[in-house]
PDB file of C-alpha atoms in Angstrom:
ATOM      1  CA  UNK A  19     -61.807 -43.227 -38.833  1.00 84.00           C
ATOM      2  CA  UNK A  20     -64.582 -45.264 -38.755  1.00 90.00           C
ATOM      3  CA  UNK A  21     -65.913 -47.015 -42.533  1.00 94.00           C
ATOM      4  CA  UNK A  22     -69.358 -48.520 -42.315  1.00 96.00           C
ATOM      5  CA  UNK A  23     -70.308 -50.387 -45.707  1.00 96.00           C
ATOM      6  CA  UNK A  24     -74.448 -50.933 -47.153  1.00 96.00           C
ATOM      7  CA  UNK A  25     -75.383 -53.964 -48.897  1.00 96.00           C
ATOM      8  CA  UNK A  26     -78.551 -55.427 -50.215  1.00 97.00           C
ATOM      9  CA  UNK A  27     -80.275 -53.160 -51.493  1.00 96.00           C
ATOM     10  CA  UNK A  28     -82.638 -53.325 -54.523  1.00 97.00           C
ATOM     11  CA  UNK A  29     -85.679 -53.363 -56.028  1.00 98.00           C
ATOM     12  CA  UNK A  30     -88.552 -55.272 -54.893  1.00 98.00           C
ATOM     13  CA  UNK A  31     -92.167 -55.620 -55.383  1.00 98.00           C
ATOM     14  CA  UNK A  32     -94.667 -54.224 -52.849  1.00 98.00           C
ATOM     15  CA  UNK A  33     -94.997 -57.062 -50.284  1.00 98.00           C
ATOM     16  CA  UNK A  34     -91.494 -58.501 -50.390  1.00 98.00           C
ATOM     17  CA  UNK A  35     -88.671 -58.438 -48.415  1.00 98.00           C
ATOM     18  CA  UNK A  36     -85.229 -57.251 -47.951  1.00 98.00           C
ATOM     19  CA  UNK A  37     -82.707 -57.542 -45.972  1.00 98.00           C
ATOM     20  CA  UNK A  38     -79.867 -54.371 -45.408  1.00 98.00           C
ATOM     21  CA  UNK A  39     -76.589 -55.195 -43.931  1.00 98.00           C
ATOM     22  CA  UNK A  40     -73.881 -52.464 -42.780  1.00 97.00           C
ATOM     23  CA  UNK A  41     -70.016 -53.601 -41.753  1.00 96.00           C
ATOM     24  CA  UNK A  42     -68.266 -51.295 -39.428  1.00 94.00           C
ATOM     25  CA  UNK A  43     -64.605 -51.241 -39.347  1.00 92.00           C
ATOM     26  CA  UNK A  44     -64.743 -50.539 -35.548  1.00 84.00           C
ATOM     27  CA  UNK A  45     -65.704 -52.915 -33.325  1.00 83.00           C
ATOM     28  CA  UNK A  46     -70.029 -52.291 -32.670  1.00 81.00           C
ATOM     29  CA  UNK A  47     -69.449 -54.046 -29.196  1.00 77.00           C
ATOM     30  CA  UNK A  48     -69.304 -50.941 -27.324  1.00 80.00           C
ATOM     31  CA  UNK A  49     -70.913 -48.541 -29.435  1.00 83.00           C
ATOM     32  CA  UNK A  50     -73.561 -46.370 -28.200  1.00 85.00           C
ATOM     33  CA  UNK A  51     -76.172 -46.692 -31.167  1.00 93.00           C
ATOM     34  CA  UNK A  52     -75.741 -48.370 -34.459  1.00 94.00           C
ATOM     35  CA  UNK A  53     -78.924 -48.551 -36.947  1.00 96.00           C
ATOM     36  CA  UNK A  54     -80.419 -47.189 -40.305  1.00 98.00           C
ATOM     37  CA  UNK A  55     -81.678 -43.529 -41.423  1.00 98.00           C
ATOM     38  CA  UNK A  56     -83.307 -43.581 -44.902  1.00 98.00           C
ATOM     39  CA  UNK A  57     -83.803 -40.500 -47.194  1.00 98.00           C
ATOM     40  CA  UNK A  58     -86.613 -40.445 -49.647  1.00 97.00           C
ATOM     41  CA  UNK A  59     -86.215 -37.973 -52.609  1.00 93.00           C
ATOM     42  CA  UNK A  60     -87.216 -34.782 -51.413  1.00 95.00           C
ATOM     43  CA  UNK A  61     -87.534 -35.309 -47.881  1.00 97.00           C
ATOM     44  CA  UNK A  62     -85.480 -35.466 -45.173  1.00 97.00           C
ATOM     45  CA  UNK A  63     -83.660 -37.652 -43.830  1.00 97.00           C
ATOM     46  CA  UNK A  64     -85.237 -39.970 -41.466  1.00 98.00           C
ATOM     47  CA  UNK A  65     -84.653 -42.479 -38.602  1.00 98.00           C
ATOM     48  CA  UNK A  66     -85.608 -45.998 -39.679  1.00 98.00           C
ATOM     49  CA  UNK A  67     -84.417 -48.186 -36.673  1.00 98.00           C
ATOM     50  CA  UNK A  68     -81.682 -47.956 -34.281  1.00 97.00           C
ATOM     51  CA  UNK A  69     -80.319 -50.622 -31.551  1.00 95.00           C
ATOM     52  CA  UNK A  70     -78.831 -49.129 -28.668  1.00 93.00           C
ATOM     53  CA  UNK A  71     -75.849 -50.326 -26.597  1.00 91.00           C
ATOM     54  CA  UNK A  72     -78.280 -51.666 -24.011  1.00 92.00           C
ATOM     55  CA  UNK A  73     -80.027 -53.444 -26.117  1.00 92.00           C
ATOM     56  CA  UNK A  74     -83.031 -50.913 -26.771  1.00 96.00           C
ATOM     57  CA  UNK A  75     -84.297 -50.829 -30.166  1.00 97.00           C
ATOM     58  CA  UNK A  76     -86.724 -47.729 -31.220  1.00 98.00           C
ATOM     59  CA  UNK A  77     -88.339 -47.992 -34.316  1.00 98.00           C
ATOM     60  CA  UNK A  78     -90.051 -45.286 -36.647  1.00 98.00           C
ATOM     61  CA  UNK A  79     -94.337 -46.031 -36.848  1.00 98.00           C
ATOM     62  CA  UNK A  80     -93.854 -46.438 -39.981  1.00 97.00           C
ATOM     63  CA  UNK A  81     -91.881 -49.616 -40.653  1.00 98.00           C
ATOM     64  CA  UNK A  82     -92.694 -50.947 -36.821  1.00 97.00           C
ATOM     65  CA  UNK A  83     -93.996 -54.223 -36.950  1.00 97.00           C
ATOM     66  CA  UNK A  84     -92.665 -54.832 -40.466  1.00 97.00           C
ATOM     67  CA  UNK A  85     -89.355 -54.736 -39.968  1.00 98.00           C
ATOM     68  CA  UNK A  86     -86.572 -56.212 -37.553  1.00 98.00           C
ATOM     69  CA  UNK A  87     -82.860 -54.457 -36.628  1.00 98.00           C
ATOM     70  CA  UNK A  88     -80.011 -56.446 -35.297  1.00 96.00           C
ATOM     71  CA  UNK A  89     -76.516 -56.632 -34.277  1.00 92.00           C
ATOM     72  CA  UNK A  90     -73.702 -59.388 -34.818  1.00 91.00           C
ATOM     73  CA  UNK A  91     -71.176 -57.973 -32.815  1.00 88.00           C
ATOM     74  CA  UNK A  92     -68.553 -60.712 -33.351  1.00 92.00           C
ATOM     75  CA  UNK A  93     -69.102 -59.254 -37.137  1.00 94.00           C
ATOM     76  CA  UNK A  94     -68.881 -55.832 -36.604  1.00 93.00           C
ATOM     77  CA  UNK A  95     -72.196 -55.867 -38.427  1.00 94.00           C
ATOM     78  CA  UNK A  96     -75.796 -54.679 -38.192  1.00 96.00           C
ATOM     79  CA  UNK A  97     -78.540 -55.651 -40.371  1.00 97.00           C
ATOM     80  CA  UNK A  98     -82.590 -54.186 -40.961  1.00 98.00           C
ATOM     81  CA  UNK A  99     -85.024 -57.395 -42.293  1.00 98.00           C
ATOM     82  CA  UNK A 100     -87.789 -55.261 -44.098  1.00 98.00           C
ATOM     83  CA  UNK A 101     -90.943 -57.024 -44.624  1.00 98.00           C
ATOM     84  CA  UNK A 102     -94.321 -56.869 -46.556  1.00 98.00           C
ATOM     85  CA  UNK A 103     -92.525 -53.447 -48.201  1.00 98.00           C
ATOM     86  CA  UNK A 104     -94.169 -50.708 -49.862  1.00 98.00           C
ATOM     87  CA  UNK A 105     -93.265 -48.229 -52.167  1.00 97.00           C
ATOM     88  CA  UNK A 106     -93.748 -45.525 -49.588  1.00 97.00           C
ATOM     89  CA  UNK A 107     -90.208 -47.376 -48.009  1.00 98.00           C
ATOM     90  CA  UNK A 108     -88.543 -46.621 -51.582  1.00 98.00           C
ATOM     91  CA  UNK A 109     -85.444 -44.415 -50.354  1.00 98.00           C
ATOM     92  CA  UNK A 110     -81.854 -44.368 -49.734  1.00 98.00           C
ATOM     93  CA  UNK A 111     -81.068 -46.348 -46.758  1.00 98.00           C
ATOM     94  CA  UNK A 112     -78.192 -45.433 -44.527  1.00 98.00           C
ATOM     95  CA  UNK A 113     -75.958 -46.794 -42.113  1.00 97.00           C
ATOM     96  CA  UNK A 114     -75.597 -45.077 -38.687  1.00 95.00           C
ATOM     97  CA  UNK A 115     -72.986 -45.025 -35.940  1.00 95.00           C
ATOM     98  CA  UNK A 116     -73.220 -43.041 -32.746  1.00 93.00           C
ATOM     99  CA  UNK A 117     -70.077 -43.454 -30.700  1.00 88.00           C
ATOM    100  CA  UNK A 118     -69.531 -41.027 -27.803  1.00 86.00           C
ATOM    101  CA  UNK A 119     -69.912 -37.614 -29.738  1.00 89.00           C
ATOM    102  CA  UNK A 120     -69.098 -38.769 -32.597  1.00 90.00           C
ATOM    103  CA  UNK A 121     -71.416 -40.114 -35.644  1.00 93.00           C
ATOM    104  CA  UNK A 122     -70.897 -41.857 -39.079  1.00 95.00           C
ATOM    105  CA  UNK A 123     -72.688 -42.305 -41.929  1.00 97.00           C
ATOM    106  CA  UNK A 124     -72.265 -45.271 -44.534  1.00 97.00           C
ATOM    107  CA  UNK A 125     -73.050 -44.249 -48.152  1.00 97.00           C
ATOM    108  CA  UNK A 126     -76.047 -45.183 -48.879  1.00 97.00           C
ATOM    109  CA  UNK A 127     -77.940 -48.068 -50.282  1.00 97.00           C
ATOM    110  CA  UNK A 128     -81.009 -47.466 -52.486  1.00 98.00           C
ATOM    111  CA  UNK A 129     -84.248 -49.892 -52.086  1.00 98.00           C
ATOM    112  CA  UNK A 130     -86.896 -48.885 -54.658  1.00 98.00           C
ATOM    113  CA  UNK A 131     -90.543 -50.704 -53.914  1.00 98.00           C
ATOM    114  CA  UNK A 132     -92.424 -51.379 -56.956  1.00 97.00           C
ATOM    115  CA  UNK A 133     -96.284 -51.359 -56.469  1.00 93.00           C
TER     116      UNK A 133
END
């Protein structure tokens, strides 16, 4: 069974930066889509930014521009660079793993945005 592991999250002031890393325990060479969902308190859960086994990247509108996903595959890791932040991106971030059918979800790392 796949494990995938959040890290640095926090709390920041509007206009700073973050950066979110998520370790897989399976090898993120071959998997089909790898990226970050967040979940803001009551609302849904939402895509953030994926990267796609061909190297396609889809961003929501709402963080494009400000913030960056990429893979280390030789880590098994994926990470989301969040600039110029704003409280609107205060949420729980999640990990995401697509392989074949199958998806997995990290637990959760919380990034609060003060204004």
């Amino acid at each position: 069974q796949v494990q995938l592991v959040e890290s640095g999250g926090g709390l920041v002031q509007a206009g700073g930066s973050l950066r979110l890393a998520c370790r897989s325990s399976k090898n993120t060479f071959n998997v089909n889509t790898i990226g970050w969902y967040r979940q803001a308190p009551g609302k849904q859960r939402e895509l953030v930014a994926i990267s796609r086994r061909d190297g396609s990247k889809t961003y929501a509108e709402s963080v494009k521009g400000r913030s960056t996903i990429s893979r280390d595959n030789a880590k098994n890791e994926v990470y989301l660079q969040m600039n110029n932040l704003k409280p609107e991106d205060t949420a729980v971030y999640y990990c995401y793993l697509l392989n074949g059918v199958t998806t997995t979800w990290g637990q959760g790392t919380q990034v609060t945005v003060s204004s």
